Coordinates of C-alpha atoms in Angstrom, one line a residue:
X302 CA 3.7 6.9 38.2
X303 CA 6.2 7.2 35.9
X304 CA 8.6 4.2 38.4
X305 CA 5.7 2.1 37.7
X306 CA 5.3 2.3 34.1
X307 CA 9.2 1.7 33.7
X308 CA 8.5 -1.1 35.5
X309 CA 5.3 -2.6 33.0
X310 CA 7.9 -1.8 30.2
X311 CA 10.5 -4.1 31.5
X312 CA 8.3 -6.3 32.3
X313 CA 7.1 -6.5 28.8
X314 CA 10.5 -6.9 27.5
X315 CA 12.2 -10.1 26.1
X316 CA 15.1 -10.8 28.9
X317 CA 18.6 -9.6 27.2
X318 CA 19.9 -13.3 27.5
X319 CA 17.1 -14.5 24.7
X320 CA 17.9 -15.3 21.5
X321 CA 15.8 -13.3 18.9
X322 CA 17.2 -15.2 16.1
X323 CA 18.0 -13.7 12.8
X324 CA 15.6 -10.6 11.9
X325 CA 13.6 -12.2 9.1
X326 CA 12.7 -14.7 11.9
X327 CA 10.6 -12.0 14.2
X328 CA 9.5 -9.8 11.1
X329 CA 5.6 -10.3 12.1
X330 CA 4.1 -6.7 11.5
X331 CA 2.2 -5.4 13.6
X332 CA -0.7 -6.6 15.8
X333 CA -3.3 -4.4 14.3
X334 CA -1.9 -5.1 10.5
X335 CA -1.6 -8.8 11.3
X336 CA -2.9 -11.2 8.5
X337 CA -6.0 -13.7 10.2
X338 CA -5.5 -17.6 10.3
X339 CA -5.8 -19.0 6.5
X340 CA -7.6 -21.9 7.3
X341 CA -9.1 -22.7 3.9
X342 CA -7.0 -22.6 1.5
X343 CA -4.4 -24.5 4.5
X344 CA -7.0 -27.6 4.1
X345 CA -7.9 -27.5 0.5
X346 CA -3.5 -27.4 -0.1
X347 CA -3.5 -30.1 2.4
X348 CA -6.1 -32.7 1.2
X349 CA -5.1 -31.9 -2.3
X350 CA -1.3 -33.0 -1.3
X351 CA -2.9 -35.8 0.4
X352 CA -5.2 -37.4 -2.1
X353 CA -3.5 -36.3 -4.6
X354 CA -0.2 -38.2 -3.8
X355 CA -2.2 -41.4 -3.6
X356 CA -2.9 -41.4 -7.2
X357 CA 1.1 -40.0 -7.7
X358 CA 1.6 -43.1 -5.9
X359 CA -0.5 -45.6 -7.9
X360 CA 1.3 -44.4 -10.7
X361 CA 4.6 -44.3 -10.1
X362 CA 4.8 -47.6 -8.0
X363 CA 7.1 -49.3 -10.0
X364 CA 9.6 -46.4 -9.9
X365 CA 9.4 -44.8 -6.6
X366 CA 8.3 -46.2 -2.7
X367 CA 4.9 -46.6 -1.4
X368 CA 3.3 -44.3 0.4
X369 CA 3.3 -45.7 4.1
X370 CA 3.2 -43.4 7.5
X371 CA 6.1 -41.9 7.9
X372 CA 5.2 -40.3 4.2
X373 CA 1.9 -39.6 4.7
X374 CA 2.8 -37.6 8.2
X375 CA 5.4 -35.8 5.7
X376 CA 2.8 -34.7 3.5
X377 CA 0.8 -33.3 6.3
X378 CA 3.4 -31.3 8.0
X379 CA 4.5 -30.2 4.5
X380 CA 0.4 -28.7 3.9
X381 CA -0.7 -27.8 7.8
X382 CA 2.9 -25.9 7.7
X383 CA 0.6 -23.3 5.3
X384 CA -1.1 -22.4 8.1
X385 CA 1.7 -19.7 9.3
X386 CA 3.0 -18.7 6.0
X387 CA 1.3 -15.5 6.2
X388 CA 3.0 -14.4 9.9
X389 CA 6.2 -16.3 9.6
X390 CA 6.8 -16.8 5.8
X391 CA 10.6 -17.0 5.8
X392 CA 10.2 -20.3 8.4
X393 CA 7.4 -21.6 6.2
X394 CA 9.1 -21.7 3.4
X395 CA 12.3 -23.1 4.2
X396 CA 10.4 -25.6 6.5
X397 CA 8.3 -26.9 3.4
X398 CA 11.4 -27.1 1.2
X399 CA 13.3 -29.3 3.9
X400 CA 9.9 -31.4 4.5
X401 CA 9.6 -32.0 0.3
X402 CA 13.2 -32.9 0.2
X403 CA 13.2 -35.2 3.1
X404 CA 9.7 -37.0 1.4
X405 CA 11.4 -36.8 -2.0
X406 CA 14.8 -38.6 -0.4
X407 CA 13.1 -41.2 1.0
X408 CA 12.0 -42.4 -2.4
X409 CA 8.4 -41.3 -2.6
X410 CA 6.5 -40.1 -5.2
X411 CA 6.9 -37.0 -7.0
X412 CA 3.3 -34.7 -7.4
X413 CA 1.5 -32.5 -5.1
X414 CA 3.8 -32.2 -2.9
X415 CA 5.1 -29.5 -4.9
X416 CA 1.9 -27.7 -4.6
X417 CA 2.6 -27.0 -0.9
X418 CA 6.2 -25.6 -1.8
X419 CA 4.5 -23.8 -4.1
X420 CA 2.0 -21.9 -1.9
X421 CA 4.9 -21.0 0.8
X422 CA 7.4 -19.8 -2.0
X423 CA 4.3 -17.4 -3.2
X424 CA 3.8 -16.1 0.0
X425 CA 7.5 -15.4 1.0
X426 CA 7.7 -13.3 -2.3
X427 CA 4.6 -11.4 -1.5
X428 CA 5.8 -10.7 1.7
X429 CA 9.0 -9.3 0.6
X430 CA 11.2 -11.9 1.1
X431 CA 12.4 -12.8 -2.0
X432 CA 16.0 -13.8 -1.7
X433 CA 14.7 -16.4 1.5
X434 CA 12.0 -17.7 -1.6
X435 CA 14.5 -18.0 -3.9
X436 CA 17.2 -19.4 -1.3
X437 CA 14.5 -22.2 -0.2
X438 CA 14.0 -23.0 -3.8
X439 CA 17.3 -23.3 -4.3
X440 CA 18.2 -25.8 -1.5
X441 CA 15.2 -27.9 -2.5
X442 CA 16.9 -28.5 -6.2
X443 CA 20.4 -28.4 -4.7
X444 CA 19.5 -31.2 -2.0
X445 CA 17.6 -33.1 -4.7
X446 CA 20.2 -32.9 -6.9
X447 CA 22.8 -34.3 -4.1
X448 CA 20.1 -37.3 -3.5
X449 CA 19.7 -38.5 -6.4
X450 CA 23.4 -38.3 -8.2
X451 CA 25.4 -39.3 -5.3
X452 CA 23.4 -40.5 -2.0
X453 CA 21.0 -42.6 -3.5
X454 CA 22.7 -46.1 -2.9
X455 CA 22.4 -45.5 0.9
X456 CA 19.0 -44.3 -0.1
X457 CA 15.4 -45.9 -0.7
X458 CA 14.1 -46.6 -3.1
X459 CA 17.2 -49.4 -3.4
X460 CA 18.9 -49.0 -6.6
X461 CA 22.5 -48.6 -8.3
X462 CA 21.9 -46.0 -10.7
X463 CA 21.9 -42.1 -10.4
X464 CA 18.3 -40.3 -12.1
X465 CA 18.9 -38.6 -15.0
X466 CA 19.7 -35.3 -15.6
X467 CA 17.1 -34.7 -17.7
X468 CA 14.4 -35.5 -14.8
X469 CA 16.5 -33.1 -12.4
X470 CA 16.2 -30.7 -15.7
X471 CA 12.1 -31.3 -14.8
X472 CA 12.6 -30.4 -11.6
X473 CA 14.6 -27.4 -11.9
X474 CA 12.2 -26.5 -14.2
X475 CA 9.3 -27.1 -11.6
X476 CA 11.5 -24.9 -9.4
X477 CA 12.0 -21.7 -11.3
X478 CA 8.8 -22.0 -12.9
X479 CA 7.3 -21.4 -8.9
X480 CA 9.5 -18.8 -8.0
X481 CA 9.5 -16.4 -11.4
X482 CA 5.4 -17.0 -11.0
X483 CA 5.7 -16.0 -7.3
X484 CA 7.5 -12.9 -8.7
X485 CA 4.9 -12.3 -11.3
X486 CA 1.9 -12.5 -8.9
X487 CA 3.9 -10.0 -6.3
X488 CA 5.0 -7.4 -9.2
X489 CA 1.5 -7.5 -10.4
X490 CA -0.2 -7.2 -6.8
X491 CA 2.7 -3.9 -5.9
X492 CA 1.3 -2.4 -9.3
X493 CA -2.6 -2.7 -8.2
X494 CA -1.3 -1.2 -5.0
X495 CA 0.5 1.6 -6.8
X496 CA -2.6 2.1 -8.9
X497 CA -5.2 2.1 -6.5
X498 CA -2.9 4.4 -4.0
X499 CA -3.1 7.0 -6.9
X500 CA -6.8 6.8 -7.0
X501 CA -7.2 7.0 -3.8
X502 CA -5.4 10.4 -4.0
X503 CA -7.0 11.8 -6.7
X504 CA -10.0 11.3 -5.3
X505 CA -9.0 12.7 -1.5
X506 CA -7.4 15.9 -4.2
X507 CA -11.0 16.0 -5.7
X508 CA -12.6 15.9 -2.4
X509 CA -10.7 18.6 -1.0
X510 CA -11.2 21.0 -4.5
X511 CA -14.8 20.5 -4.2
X512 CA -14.8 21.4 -0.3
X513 CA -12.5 24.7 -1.4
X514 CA -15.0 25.4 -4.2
X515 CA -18.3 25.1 -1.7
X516 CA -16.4 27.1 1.3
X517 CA -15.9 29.7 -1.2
X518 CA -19.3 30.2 -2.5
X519 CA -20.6 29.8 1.1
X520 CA -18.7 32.8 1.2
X521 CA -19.7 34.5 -1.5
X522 CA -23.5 33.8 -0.6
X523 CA -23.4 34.8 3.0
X524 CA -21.2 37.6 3.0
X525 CA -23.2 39.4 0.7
X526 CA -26.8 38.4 2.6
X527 CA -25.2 39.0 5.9
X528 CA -23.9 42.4 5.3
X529 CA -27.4 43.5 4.3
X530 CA -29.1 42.1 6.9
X531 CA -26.7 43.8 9.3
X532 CA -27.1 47.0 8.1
X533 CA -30.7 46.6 8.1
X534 CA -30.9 45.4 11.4
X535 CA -29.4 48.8 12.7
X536 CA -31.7 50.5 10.5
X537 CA -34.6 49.2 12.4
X538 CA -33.1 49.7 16.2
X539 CA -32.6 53.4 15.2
X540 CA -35.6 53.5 13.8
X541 CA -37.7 51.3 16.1
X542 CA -39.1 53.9 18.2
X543 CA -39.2 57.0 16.1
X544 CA -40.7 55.7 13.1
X545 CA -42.2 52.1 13.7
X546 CA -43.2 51.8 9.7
X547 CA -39.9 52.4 8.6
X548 CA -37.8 49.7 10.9
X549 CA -41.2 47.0 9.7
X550 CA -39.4 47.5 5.9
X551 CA -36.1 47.1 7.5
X552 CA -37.4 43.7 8.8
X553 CA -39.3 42.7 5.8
X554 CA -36.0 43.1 4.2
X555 CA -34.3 41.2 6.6
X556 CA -36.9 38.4 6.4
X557 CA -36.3 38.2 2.6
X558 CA -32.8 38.6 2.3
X559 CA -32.6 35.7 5.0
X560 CA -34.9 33.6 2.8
X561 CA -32.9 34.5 -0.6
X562 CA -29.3 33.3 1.7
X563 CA -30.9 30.5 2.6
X564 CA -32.3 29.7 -0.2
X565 CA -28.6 29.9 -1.7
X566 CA -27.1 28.3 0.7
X567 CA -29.1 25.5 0.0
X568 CA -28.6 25.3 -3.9
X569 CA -24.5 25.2 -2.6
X570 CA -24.8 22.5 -0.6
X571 CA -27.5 20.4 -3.1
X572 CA -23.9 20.2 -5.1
X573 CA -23.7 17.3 -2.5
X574 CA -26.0 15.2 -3.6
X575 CA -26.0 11.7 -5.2
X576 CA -27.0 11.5 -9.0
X577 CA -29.9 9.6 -8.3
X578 CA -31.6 12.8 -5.8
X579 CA -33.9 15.3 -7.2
X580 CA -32.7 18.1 -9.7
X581 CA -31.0 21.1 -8.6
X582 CA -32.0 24.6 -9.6
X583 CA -30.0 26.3 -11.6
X584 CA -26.5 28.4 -10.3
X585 CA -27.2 32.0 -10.4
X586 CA -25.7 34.2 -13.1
X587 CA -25.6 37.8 -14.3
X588 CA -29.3 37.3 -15.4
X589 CA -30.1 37.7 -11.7
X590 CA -28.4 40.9 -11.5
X591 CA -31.4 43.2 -10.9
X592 CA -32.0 41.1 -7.9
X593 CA -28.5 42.3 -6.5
X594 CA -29.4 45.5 -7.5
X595 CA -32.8 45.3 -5.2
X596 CA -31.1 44.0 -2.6
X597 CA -28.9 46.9 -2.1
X598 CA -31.0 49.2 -2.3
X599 CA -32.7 48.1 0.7
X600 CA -29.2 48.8 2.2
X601 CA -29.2 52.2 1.2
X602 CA -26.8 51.7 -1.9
X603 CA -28.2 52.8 -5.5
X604 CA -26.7 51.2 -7.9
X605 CA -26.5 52.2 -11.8
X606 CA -25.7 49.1 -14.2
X607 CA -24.3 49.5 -17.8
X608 CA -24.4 47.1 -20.3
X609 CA -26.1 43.8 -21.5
X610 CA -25.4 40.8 -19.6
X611 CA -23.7 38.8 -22.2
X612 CA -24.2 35.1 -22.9
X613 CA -21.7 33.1 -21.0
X614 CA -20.8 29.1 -19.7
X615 CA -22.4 28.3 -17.2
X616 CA -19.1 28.5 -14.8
X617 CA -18.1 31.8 -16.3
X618 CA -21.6 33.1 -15.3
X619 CA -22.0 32.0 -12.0
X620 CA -17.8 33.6 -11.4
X621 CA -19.5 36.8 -13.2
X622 CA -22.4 36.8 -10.5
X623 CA -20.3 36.1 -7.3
X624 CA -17.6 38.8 -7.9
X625 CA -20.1 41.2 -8.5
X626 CA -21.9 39.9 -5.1
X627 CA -18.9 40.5 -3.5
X628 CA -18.0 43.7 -5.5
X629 CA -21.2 45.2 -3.5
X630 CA -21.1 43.4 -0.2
X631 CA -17.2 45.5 -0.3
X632 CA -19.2 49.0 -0.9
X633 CA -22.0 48.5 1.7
X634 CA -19.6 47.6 4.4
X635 CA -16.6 49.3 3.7
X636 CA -17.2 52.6 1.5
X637 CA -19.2 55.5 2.5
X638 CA -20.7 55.8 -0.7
X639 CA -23.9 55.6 -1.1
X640 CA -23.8 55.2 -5.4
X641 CA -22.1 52.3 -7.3
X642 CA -21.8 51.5 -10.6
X643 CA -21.6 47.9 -12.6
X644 CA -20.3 47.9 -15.6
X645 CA -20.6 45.1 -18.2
X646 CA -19.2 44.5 -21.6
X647 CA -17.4 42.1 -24.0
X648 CA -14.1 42.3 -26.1
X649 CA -14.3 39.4 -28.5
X650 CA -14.3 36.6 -26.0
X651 CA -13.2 38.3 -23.0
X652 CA -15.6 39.7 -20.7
X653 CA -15.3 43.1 -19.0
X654 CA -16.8 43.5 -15.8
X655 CA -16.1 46.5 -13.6
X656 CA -17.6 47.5 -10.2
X657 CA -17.2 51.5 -8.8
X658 CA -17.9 53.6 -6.0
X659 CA -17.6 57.6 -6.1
X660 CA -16.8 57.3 -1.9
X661 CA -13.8 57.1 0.1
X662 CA -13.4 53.9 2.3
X663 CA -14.6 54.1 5.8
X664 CA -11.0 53.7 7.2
X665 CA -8.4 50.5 8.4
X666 CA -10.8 49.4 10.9
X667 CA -13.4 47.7 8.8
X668 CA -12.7 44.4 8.3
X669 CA -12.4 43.1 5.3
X670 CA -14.3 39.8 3.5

């Protein structure tokens, strides 16, 4: 099996004799990440080069040759090159610089063409290839330059005088102008990039805070619940038998301390909803204390409370609540007390909150909550 899949994975393979060219040349990312066919904005480039030139034309006819073929299949080659910026922008964009230069050298009009040259020189930059961008912008000016200062007598249109340097000024400045905005665009598109990468992570930190908070008070809820419904379940198999009354309490209790976990369980998880769902009851605080305090005496604990519950924030409250919860679930399941105390208070803005037994713990092998 593993002969034959060496064997797929040569056959895969490029032959060692190719030439892969220079690595800028095969630098197509990958097949899942690559980019789909722009065929749109490819036409609208290309009929705007197209049309456009014929007006370009009309007005520079005195100045510059007429548009015949040969120029028009320029122009074309120049736009439907577009087509590939986006999986081979390096070629693209040299390609379009050599096509403009070539249409420019022959003498035809200046205008749209530089449209094309633009779009390829944005995409290159985008891509990441900036020096290739700016190399290809280069060599358009530099070639231009050469054309019309010292091959323009062999060259149409037929003439005996060099162009100004004040037009290749106009063109330089057409040049630089593409490439800084082709910088602009990409600084600006790696900063949206930046910014929405670091909103995607604080949300993902957000998510995983408010998963931390709910598994904890899923904790707190059920650990409580289940440890009295455990011990009330084994007060009713003793009991079940010799005194039949006695385990129906111990499963009335375990009926409604299933209900009240339940019934918690599902205020914890209405946290999830949307804004626009119905209201949520309110998160328990210390005014539901006595309702702890039933709930374990029906596990056999008796438990004494001192103090006021204070006014507190909401949050503080609900913290207040759960570590008493979890304060008793401790004594019913690991102490063999059968007495606790809870013990409230305030000092200035601090509150004091203390839970007791008077009993020894039931030994190492209780596990803890």
């Amino acid at each position: 099996m593993a002969v034959m899949d060496g064997q797929r994975e040569r056959a895969g393979r490029v032959p060692q004799w190719w030439w892969h060219g220079p690595p800028w040349w095969n630098r197509r990312g990958d097949e899942e990440q690559r980019p789909a066919w722009p065929w749109r904005s490819t036409v609208l480039v290309t009929a705007f080069v197209l049309v456009g030139s014929n007006f370009a034309a009309h007005a520079q006819e005195a100045e510059r040759a007429a548009l015949d073929p040969f120029a028009r299949v320029l122009l074309f080659v120049t736009g439907a090159a577009l087509l590939w910026r986006q999986r081979y922008p390096v070629p693209v964009v040299f390609g379009t610089a050599v096509t403009t230069l070539v249409y420019l050298g022959a003498g035809y009009p200046y205008g749209p063409v530089f449209a094309a040259v633009a779009v390829a020189c944005f995409s290159a930059v985008v891509a990441g290839h900036r020096r290739a961008a700016w190399a290809a912008m280069g060599t358009l000016w530099a070639g231009h330059a050469l054309v019309a200062h010292w091959l323009y007598r062999w060259l149409p249109p037929s003439g005996d005088s060099a162009a100004s340097w004040g037009q290749e000024l106009v063109i330089a400045t057409w040049v630089v102008a593409i490439a800084a905005l082709s910088e602009l665009a990409r600084a600006r598109r790696e900063q949206w990039a930046r910014e929405r990468a670091e909103r995607a992570q604080a949300a993902r930190r957000r998510a995983d805070e408010e998963r931390l908070r709910i598994a904890r008070e899923l904790h707190d809820v059920l650990a409580h619940s289940i440890s009295v419904i455990n011990v009330q379940a084994g007060v009713g198999l003793a009991l079940l038998d010799t005194d039949p009354e006695q385990a129906r309490t111990a499963l009335t209790t375990i009926k409604d301390q299933s209900k009240e976990a339940l019934g918690e369980v599902r205020q914890v998880l209405d946290t999830l909803r949307t804004p626009g769902d119905a209201p949520r009851a309110p998160a328990p605080g210390l005014d539901r204390l006595p309702e702890l305090v039933e709930q374990a005496a029906s596990a056999g604990l008796t438990v004494e409370v001192e103090g006021k519950p204070p006014r507190l924030s909401p949050g503080t409250d609900l913290a207040a609540f759960r570590i008493v919860q979890e304060a008793l679930t401790n004594v019913v399941r690991h102490s063999g007390s059968r007495h606790a105390r809870v013990r409230l208070g305030r000092d200035g803005g601090t509150l004091l909150l203390r839970v007791d037994d008077d009993g020894p713990a039931t030994g190492a092998e209780a596990g803890g909550s």
